[in-house]
PDB file of C-alpha atoms in Angstrom:
ATOM      1  CA  MET T   1      14.301  19.637   4.064  1.00 37.00           C
ATOM      2  CA  GLY T   2      12.782  16.325   4.673  1.00 42.00           C
ATOM      3  CA  GLY T   3      12.498  15.388   1.111  1.00 47.00           C
ATOM      4  CA  THR T   4      16.342  15.360   0.349  1.00 44.00           C
ATOM      5  CA  VAL T   5      19.213  12.985   1.008  1.00 43.00           C
ATOM      6  CA  THR T   6      22.649  14.563   1.878  1.00 39.00           C
ATOM      7  CA  VAL T   7      25.631  12.354   0.932  1.00 41.00           C
ATOM      8  CA  THR T   8      29.371  12.755   0.762  1.00 34.00           C
ATOM      9  CA  ASP T   9      30.749  16.151   1.782  1.00 38.00           C
ATOM     10  CA  GLY T  10      27.412  17.465   2.819  1.00 44.00           C
ATOM     11  CA  LYS T  11      25.972  17.821  -0.637  1.00 43.00           C
ATOM     12  CA  VAL T  12      22.382  17.368  -1.515  1.00 43.00           C
ATOM     13  CA  THR T  13      22.176  15.231  -4.484  1.00 47.00           C
ATOM     14  CA  ALA T  14      18.582  14.014  -4.923  1.00 63.00           C
ATOM     15  CA  ALA T  15      15.057  13.882  -3.548  1.00 83.00           C
ATOM     16  CA  ALA T  16      14.556  10.972  -1.240  1.00 92.00           C
ATOM     17  CA  VAL T  17      11.518   8.830  -1.800  1.00 96.00           C
ATOM     18  CA  LEU T  18      11.524   8.108   2.094  1.00 96.00           C
ATOM     19  CA  PRO T  19      11.953  11.400   3.804  1.00 95.00           C
ATOM     20  CA  VAL T  20      14.908  11.298   6.460  1.00 94.00           C
ATOM     21  CA  VAL T  21      12.911  13.051   9.093  1.00 95.00           C
ATOM     22  CA  MET T  22       9.939  10.131   8.853  1.00 96.00           C
ATOM     23  CA  ARG T  23      12.114   7.118   8.538  1.00 96.00           C
ATOM     24  CA  GLY T  24      12.091   6.107  12.380  1.00 96.00           C
ATOM     25  CA  ARG T  25       8.368   6.518  12.680  1.00 97.00           C
ATOM     26  CA  LEU T  26       7.447   4.833   9.468  1.00 97.00           C
ATOM     27  CA  ALA T  27       9.727   1.762  10.574  1.00 97.00           C
ATOM     28  CA  VAL T  28       7.837   1.452  13.513  1.00 97.00           C
ATOM     29  CA  VAL T  29       4.554   1.692  11.615  1.00 98.00           C
ATOM     30  CA  ALA T  30       5.806  -1.089   9.226  1.00 98.00           C
ATOM     31  CA  VAL T  31       6.758  -3.333  12.012  1.00 98.00           C
ATOM     32  CA  LEU T  32       3.517  -2.984  13.847  1.00 98.00           C
ATOM     33  CA  ALA T  33       1.638  -3.332  10.314  1.00 98.00           C
ATOM     34  CA  GLY T  34       3.569  -6.531   9.817  1.00 98.00           C
ATOM     35  CA  LEU T  35       2.587  -7.853  13.194  1.00 98.00           C
ATOM     36  CA  VAL T  36      -1.162  -7.184  12.469  1.00 98.00           C
ATOM     37  CA  VAL T  37      -0.736  -9.141   9.378  1.00 98.00           C
ATOM     38  CA  LEU T  38       0.825 -11.982  11.052  1.00 98.00           C
ATOM     39  CA  VAL T  39      -1.646 -12.112  13.873  1.00 98.00           C
ATOM     40  CA  LEU T  40      -4.662 -11.969  11.374  1.00 97.00           C
ATOM     41  CA  GLY T  41      -3.030 -14.523   9.064  1.00 97.00           C
ATOM     42  CA  VAL T  42      -2.711 -16.998  12.253  1.00 97.00           C
ATOM     43  CA  ARG T  43      -6.086 -16.175  13.508  1.00 96.00           C
ATOM     44  CA  TYR T  44      -8.107 -16.943  10.331  1.00 97.00           C
ATOM     45  CA  ALA T  45      -5.708 -19.713   8.876  1.00 97.00           C
ATOM     46  CA  GLY T  46      -7.643 -22.109   6.922  1.00 96.00           C
ATOM     47  CA  ASP T  47     -10.893 -20.738   7.657  1.00 96.00           C
ATOM     48  CA  ALA T  48     -13.774 -20.749   5.114  1.00 94.00           C
ATOM     49  CA  VAL T  49     -16.138 -18.619   6.978  1.00 92.00           C
ATOM     50  CA  PRO T  50     -16.277 -15.246   8.165  1.00 92.00           C
ATOM     51  CA  GLY T  51     -15.383 -14.552  11.828  1.00 90.00           C
ATOM     52  CA  ARG T  52     -17.617 -12.951  14.234  1.00 90.00           C
ATOM     53  CA  THR T  53     -16.240  -9.344  13.218  1.00 90.00           C
ATOM     54  CA  ASP T  54     -16.230 -10.151   9.664  1.00 94.00           C
ATOM     55  CA  ALA T  55     -19.800 -11.223   9.944  1.00 93.00           C
ATOM     56  CA  ARG T  56     -21.253  -8.185  11.548  1.00 91.00           C
ATOM     57  CA  ILE T  57     -19.191  -5.703   9.478  1.00 91.00           C
ATOM     58  CA  GLY T  58     -20.001  -7.758   6.343  1.00 88.00           C
ATOM     59  CA  GLU T  59     -23.865  -7.743   7.119  1.00 86.00           C
ATOM     60  CA  ALA T  60     -23.785  -4.131   6.927  1.00 85.00           C
ATOM     61  CA  ALA T  61     -21.613  -3.427   3.955  1.00 87.00           C
ATOM     62  CA  TYR T  62     -22.480  -6.349   1.501  1.00 84.00           C
ATOM     63  CA  GLY T  63     -25.086  -6.014  -1.174  1.00 77.00           C
ATOM     64  CA  VAL T  64     -25.348  -2.240  -1.148  1.00 81.00           C
ATOM     65  CA  GLY T  65     -27.943  -0.827  -3.613  1.00 82.00           C
ATOM     66  CA  ALA T  66     -27.343   2.023  -6.447  1.00 83.00           C
ATOM     67  CA  PRO T  67     -25.438   4.242  -6.396  1.00 91.00           C
ATOM     68  CA  TRP T  68     -23.041   2.717  -4.007  1.00 92.00           C
ATOM     69  CA  TRP T  69     -22.859  -0.481  -5.857  1.00 93.00           C
ATOM     70  CA  GLN T  70     -21.542   1.210  -8.879  1.00 95.00           C
ATOM     71  CA  LEU T  71     -19.201   3.154  -6.688  1.00 96.00           C
ATOM     72  CA  ALA T  72     -17.888  -0.284  -5.318  1.00 96.00           C
ATOM     73  CA  ASN T  73     -17.317  -1.914  -8.651  1.00 96.00           C
ATOM     74  CA  ALA T  74     -15.616   1.297  -9.915  1.00 97.00           C
ATOM     75  CA  THR T  75     -13.177   1.314  -6.917  1.00 97.00           C
ATOM     76  CA  ASP T  76     -12.802  -2.580  -7.337  1.00 97.00           C
ATOM     77  CA  PHE T  77     -11.670  -1.908 -11.026  1.00 97.00           C
ATOM     78  CA  LEU T  78      -8.671   0.487  -9.712  1.00 97.00           C
ATOM     79  CA  GLY T  79      -7.250  -3.021  -8.215  1.00 97.00           C
ATOM     80  CA  ASP T  80      -7.910  -4.966 -11.476  1.00 97.00           C
ATOM     81  CA  PRO T  81      -4.888  -5.137 -13.813  1.00 96.00           C
ATOM     82  CA  GLY T  82      -6.611  -2.534 -15.986  1.00 97.00           C
ATOM     83  CA  GLY T  83      -7.120  -0.020 -13.599  1.00 97.00           C
ATOM     84  CA  ALA T  84      -3.805  -0.470 -11.888  1.00 97.00           C
ATOM     85  CA  LEU T  85      -2.188   0.072 -15.088  1.00 97.00           C
ATOM     86  CA  LEU T  86      -4.066   3.289 -15.553  1.00 97.00           C
ATOM     87  CA  LEU T  87      -3.074   4.641 -12.128  1.00 97.00           C
ATOM     88  CA  LEU T  88       0.477   3.512 -12.237  1.00 97.00           C
ATOM     89  CA  THR T  89       0.868   4.917 -15.802  1.00 97.00           C
ATOM     90  CA  ALA T  90      -0.355   8.227 -14.823  1.00 97.00           C
ATOM     91  CA  GLY T  91       1.668   8.265 -11.815  1.00 97.00           C
ATOM     92  CA  VAL T  92       4.949   7.297 -13.395  1.00 97.00           C
ATOM     93  CA  VAL T  93       4.557   9.661 -16.251  1.00 97.00           C
ATOM     94  CA  GLY T  94       4.023  12.565 -13.916  1.00 96.00           C
ATOM     95  CA  CYS T  95       7.128  11.624 -12.043  1.00 96.00           C
ATOM     96  CA  LEU T  96       9.165  11.312 -15.147  1.00 95.00           C
ATOM     97  CA  ARG T  97       7.941  14.685 -16.449  1.00 95.00           C
ATOM     98  CA  ALA T  98       8.995  16.292 -13.263  1.00 92.00           C
ATOM     99  CA  ARG T  99      12.394  14.320 -13.471  1.00 93.00           C
ATOM    100  CA  ARG T 100      11.718  12.434 -10.376  1.00 94.00           C
ATOM    101  CA  THR T 101      13.341   9.029 -11.559  1.00 94.00           C
ATOM    102  CA  ARG T 102      13.241   7.499  -7.739  1.00 95.00           C
ATOM    103  CA  ALA T 103       9.693   8.642  -7.245  1.00 96.00           C
ATOM    104  CA  ALA T 104       8.637   6.851 -10.516  1.00 97.00           C
ATOM    105  CA  VAL T 105      10.443   3.554  -9.310  1.00 97.00           C
ATOM    106  CA  LEU T 106       8.621   3.648  -5.961  1.00 97.00           C
ATOM    107  CA  LEU T 107       5.313   4.180  -7.627  1.00 97.00           C
ATOM    108  CA  LEU T 108       6.011   0.908  -9.608  1.00 97.00           C
ATOM    109  CA  ALA T 109       7.959  -1.026  -7.102  1.00 97.00           C
ATOM    110  CA  GLY T 110       6.038  -0.221  -3.912  1.00 98.00           C
ATOM    111  CA  PRO T 111       2.469  -1.359  -5.258  1.00 98.00           C
ATOM    112  CA  ALA T 112       4.027  -4.392  -7.070  1.00 98.00           C
ATOM    113  CA  LEU T 113       5.784  -5.692  -4.077  1.00 98.00           C
ATOM    114  CA  ALA T 114       2.756  -5.157  -1.747  1.00 98.00           C
ATOM    115  CA  VAL T 115       0.595  -7.203  -4.141  1.00 98.00           C
ATOM    116  CA  GLY T 116       3.362  -9.810  -4.503  1.00 98.00           C
ATOM    117  CA  VAL T 117       3.570 -10.242  -0.786  1.00 98.00           C
ATOM    118  CA  THR T 118      -0.166 -10.773  -0.635  1.00 98.00           C
ATOM    119  CA  ARG T 119       0.038 -13.514  -3.436  1.00 98.00           C
ATOM    120  CA  LEU T 120       2.943 -15.190  -1.305  1.00 98.00           C
ATOM    121  CA  LEU T 121       0.909 -15.044   2.007  1.00 98.00           C
ATOM    122  CA  LYS T 122      -2.431 -16.429   0.637  1.00 98.00           C
ATOM    123  CA  PRO T 123      -1.626 -20.008   0.213  1.00 97.00           C
ATOM    124  CA  LEU T 124       0.167 -19.800   3.653  1.00 97.00           C
ATOM    125  CA  ALA T 125      -2.868 -18.509   5.431  1.00 97.00           C
ATOM    126  CA  ALA T 126      -5.122 -20.863   3.361  1.00 97.00           C
ATOM    127  CA  ARG T 127      -8.185 -18.763   3.960  1.00 98.00           C
ATOM    128  CA  THR T 128     -11.020 -19.143   1.475  1.00 97.00           C
ATOM    129  CA  ILE T 129     -14.074 -17.271   0.450  1.00 96.00           C
ATOM    130  CA  ASN T 130     -16.811 -18.164  -2.210  1.00 93.00           C
ATOM    131  CA  GLY T 131     -15.240 -21.594  -2.844  1.00 92.00           C
ATOM    132  CA  ASP T 132     -12.142 -23.450  -2.043  1.00 91.00           C
ATOM    133  CA  ASP T 133     -10.426 -21.957  -5.134  1.00 92.00           C
ATOM    134  CA  ASN T 134     -10.616 -18.428  -3.913  1.00 95.00           C
ATOM    135  CA  LEU T 135      -7.854 -17.476  -1.343  1.00 97.00           C
ATOM    136  CA  ALA T 136      -8.823 -14.416   0.657  1.00 97.00           C
ATOM    137  CA  PHE T 137      -6.301 -13.308   2.991  1.00 98.00           C
ATOM    138  CA  PRO T 138      -4.696 -10.638   2.673  1.00 98.00           C
ATOM    139  CA  SER T 139      -6.631  -8.858  -0.013  1.00 98.00           C
ATOM    140  CA  GLY T 140      -4.370  -7.922  -2.957  1.00 98.00           C
ATOM    141  CA  HIS T 141      -6.623  -5.375  -4.176  1.00 98.00           C
ATOM    142  CA  THR T 142      -6.495  -3.242  -0.826  1.00 98.00           C
ATOM    143  CA  ALA T 143      -2.926  -3.808  -0.673  1.00 98.00           C
ATOM    144  CA  PHE T 144      -2.491  -2.138  -4.139  1.00 98.00           C
ATOM    145  CA  LEU T 145      -4.463   0.916  -3.489  1.00 98.00           C
ATOM    146  CA  THR T 146      -3.142   1.568  -0.179  1.00 98.00           C
ATOM    147  CA  ALA T 147       0.415   0.998  -1.369  1.00 98.00           C
ATOM    148  CA  PHE T 148      -0.041   3.425  -4.519  1.00 98.00           C
ATOM    149  CA  ALA T 149      -1.717   6.205  -2.013  1.00 98.00           C
ATOM    150  CA  LEU T 150       0.966   5.695   0.569  1.00 98.00           C
ATOM    151  CA  ALA T 151       3.912   6.273  -2.177  1.00 98.00           C
ATOM    152  CA  LEU T 152       2.084   9.355  -3.499  1.00 97.00           C
ATOM    153  CA  ALA T 153       1.925  10.640   0.078  1.00 98.00           C
ATOM    154  CA  LEU T 154       5.511   9.997   0.854  1.00 97.00           C
ATOM    155  CA  LEU T 155       6.439  11.827  -2.157  1.00 96.00           C
ATOM    156  CA  ALA T 156       4.155  14.846  -1.204  1.00 96.00           C
ATOM    157  CA  ALA T 157       5.542  14.767   2.314  1.00 96.00           C
ATOM    158  CA  GLY T 158       9.122  15.150   1.134  1.00 94.00           C
ATOM    159  CA  ARG T 159       8.121  17.619  -1.831  1.00 92.00           C
ATOM    160  CA  PHE T 160       6.796  20.021   0.843  1.00 94.00           C
ATOM    161  CA  GLY T 161       9.377  19.465   3.424  1.00 94.00           C
ATOM    162  CA  LEU T 162       6.781  18.182   6.053  1.00 95.00           C
ATOM    163  CA  GLY T 163       8.109  17.206   9.420  1.00 95.00           C
ATOM    164  CA  PRO T 164       8.325  13.795  11.082  1.00 96.00           C
ATOM    165  CA  THR T 165       4.770  14.115  12.727  1.00 96.00           C
ATOM    166  CA  SER T 166       3.055  15.963   9.853  1.00 97.00           C
ATOM    167  CA  GLY T 167       4.496  14.076   7.352  1.00 97.00           C
ATOM    168  CA  THR T 168       3.805  10.687   9.029  1.00 97.00           C
ATOM    169  CA  VAL T 169       0.003  11.885   9.613  1.00 97.00           C
ATOM    170  CA  LEU T 170      -0.188  12.697   6.136  1.00 98.00           C
ATOM    171  CA  ALA T 171       1.136   9.422   4.904  1.00 98.00           C
ATOM    172  CA  LEU T 172      -0.947   7.370   7.185  1.00 98.00           C
ATOM    173  CA  ALA T 173      -4.259   9.366   6.770  1.00 98.00           C
ATOM    174  CA  VAL T 174      -3.948   9.168   2.904  1.00 98.00           C
ATOM    175  CA  ALA T 175      -3.166   5.480   3.048  1.00 98.00           C
ATOM    176  CA  SER T 176      -5.767   4.543   5.405  1.00 98.00           C
ATOM    177  CA  ALA T 177      -8.435   6.432   3.415  1.00 98.00           C
ATOM    178  CA  ALA T 178      -7.407   4.498   0.200  1.00 98.00           C
ATOM    179  CA  GLY T 179      -7.451   1.199   2.089  1.00 98.00           C
ATOM    180  CA  ALA T 180     -10.670   1.832   3.639  1.00 97.00           C
ATOM    181  CA  LEU T 181     -12.255   2.887   0.309  1.00 98.00           C
ATOM    182  CA  MET T 182     -10.938  -0.484  -1.372  1.00 98.00           C
ATOM    183  CA  GLY T 183     -11.687  -2.594   1.643  1.00 97.00           C
ATOM    184  CA  TRP T 184     -15.201  -1.330   1.634  1.00 97.00           C
ATOM    185  CA  ALA T 185     -15.585  -2.086  -2.108  1.00 96.00           C
ATOM    186  CA  GLN T 186     -14.102  -5.537  -1.604  1.00 97.00           C
ATOM    187  CA  VAL T 187     -16.588  -6.303   1.416  1.00 96.00           C
ATOM    188  CA  ALA T 188     -19.649  -4.763  -0.485  1.00 95.00           C
ATOM    189  CA  THR T 189     -18.947  -6.740  -3.662  1.00 94.00           C
ATOM    190  CA  GLY T 190     -18.488  -9.911  -1.623  1.00 94.00           C
ATOM    191  CA  ALA T 191     -14.766 -10.446  -2.802  1.00 95.00           C
ATOM    192  CA  HIS T 192     -13.211 -10.292   0.713  1.00 96.00           C
ATOM    193  CA  TYR T 193     -13.978 -10.502   4.513  1.00 97.00           C
ATOM    194  CA  PRO T 194     -13.305  -7.302   6.240  1.00 97.00           C
ATOM    195  CA  THR T 195     -10.192  -8.632   7.994  1.00 97.00           C
ATOM    196  CA  ASP T 196      -8.869  -9.613   4.661  1.00 98.00           C
ATOM    197  CA  THR T 197      -8.914  -5.991   3.594  1.00 98.00           C
ATOM    198  CA  VAL T 198      -7.106  -5.074   7.053  1.00 98.00           C
ATOM    199  CA  GLY T 199      -4.341  -7.484   6.186  1.00 98.00           C
ATOM    200  CA  GLY T 200      -3.972  -6.067   2.704  1.00 98.00           C
ATOM    201  CA  CYS T 201      -3.884  -2.453   4.022  1.00 98.00           C
ATOM    202  CA  CYS T 202      -1.098  -3.356   6.733  1.00 98.00           C
ATOM    203  CA  THR T 203       0.826  -5.433   4.153  1.00 98.00           C
ATOM    204  CA  ALA T 204       1.173  -2.076   2.194  1.00 98.00           C
ATOM    205  CA  LEU T 205       2.135  -0.050   5.365  1.00 98.00           C
ATOM    206  CA  ALA T 206       4.748  -2.829   6.004  1.00 98.00           C
ATOM    207  CA  VAL T 207       6.092  -3.296   2.547  1.00 98.00           C
ATOM    208  CA  VAL T 208       6.167   0.292   0.977  1.00 98.00           C
ATOM    209  CA  PRO T 209       8.592   2.034   3.569  1.00 98.00           C
ATOM    210  CA  ALA T 210      10.938  -0.702   3.135  1.00 97.00           C
ATOM    211  CA  ALA T 211      10.856  -0.520  -0.476  1.00 97.00           C
ATOM    212  CA  ALA T 212      11.391   3.282  -0.303  1.00 97.00           C
ATOM    213  CA  TRP T 213      14.326   2.780   1.932  1.00 97.00           C
ATOM    214  CA  VAL T 214      16.028   0.356  -0.500  1.00 97.00           C
ATOM    215  CA  ILE T 215      15.422   2.610  -3.320  1.00 97.00           C
ATOM    216  CA  ASP T 216      17.129   5.543  -1.643  1.00 96.00           C
ATOM    217  CA  ARG T 217      20.182   3.298  -0.591  1.00 94.00           C
ATOM    218  CA  VAL T 218      20.643   1.863  -3.837  1.00 94.00           C
ATOM    219  CA  ALA T 219      20.462   5.106  -5.622  1.00 92.00           C
ATOM    220  CA  ASP T 220      22.611   6.913  -3.216  1.00 90.00           C
ATOM    221  CA  ALA T 221      25.069   4.209  -3.169  1.00 85.00           C
ATOM    222  CA  ARG T 222      25.325   4.418  -7.076  1.00 78.00           C
ATOM    223  CA  ARG T 223      25.760   8.165  -6.850  1.00 70.00           C
ATOM    224  CA  THR T 224      28.605   7.786  -4.627  1.00 68.00           C
ATOM    225  CA  GLN T 225      30.269   5.228  -6.766  1.00 66.00           C
ATOM    226  CA  VAL T 226      29.985   7.474  -9.795  1.00 56.00           C
ATOM    227  CA  ARG T 227      31.659  10.441  -7.957  1.00 57.00           C
TER     228      ARG T 227
END
């Protein structure tokens, strides 16, 4: 089963948050996503205006009317501290009720690390929007929702024992959909340039698989020591 980890003596001890069969493919995805963040960060470093692509997409998405404006604001709220807390609380409680401690850790650590990385990268990229004090690249809101969705997708892939292809497709589809939704909301409300949201989405794709791998390694090592 893709959602289990086999340790000493071939005994299955715990559900992995990064399914074994998906590790190689997600490692490739993480590296490519990291490269995208690097390239975009260098390309738009220090900019205070949209690029040509940003301008074209932003013109179509910015300033939408009702009911899309309400939807954009509601989506944006999910990346704010209050909305994020609601999502994380619901996810963690569900994992703990199912006795999936590793899953609960991933749902907390994955999004937190993704947002943390965006905060570290923003002053390095020094790209601004709506004033010199508003660092834009990469989007933390987009990173959060993408990371949360990706963590849920990894848990689902492991729970249902999906293979490497189907599991990876599910993870990328769910994460991309969440990233696209939040990215649209950020552009529609004027909070970010489109390429900021791509950077945020890719930050999550790079960070969450790495976080899941570390969680599995640490948990398995502790179990082995106890035995």
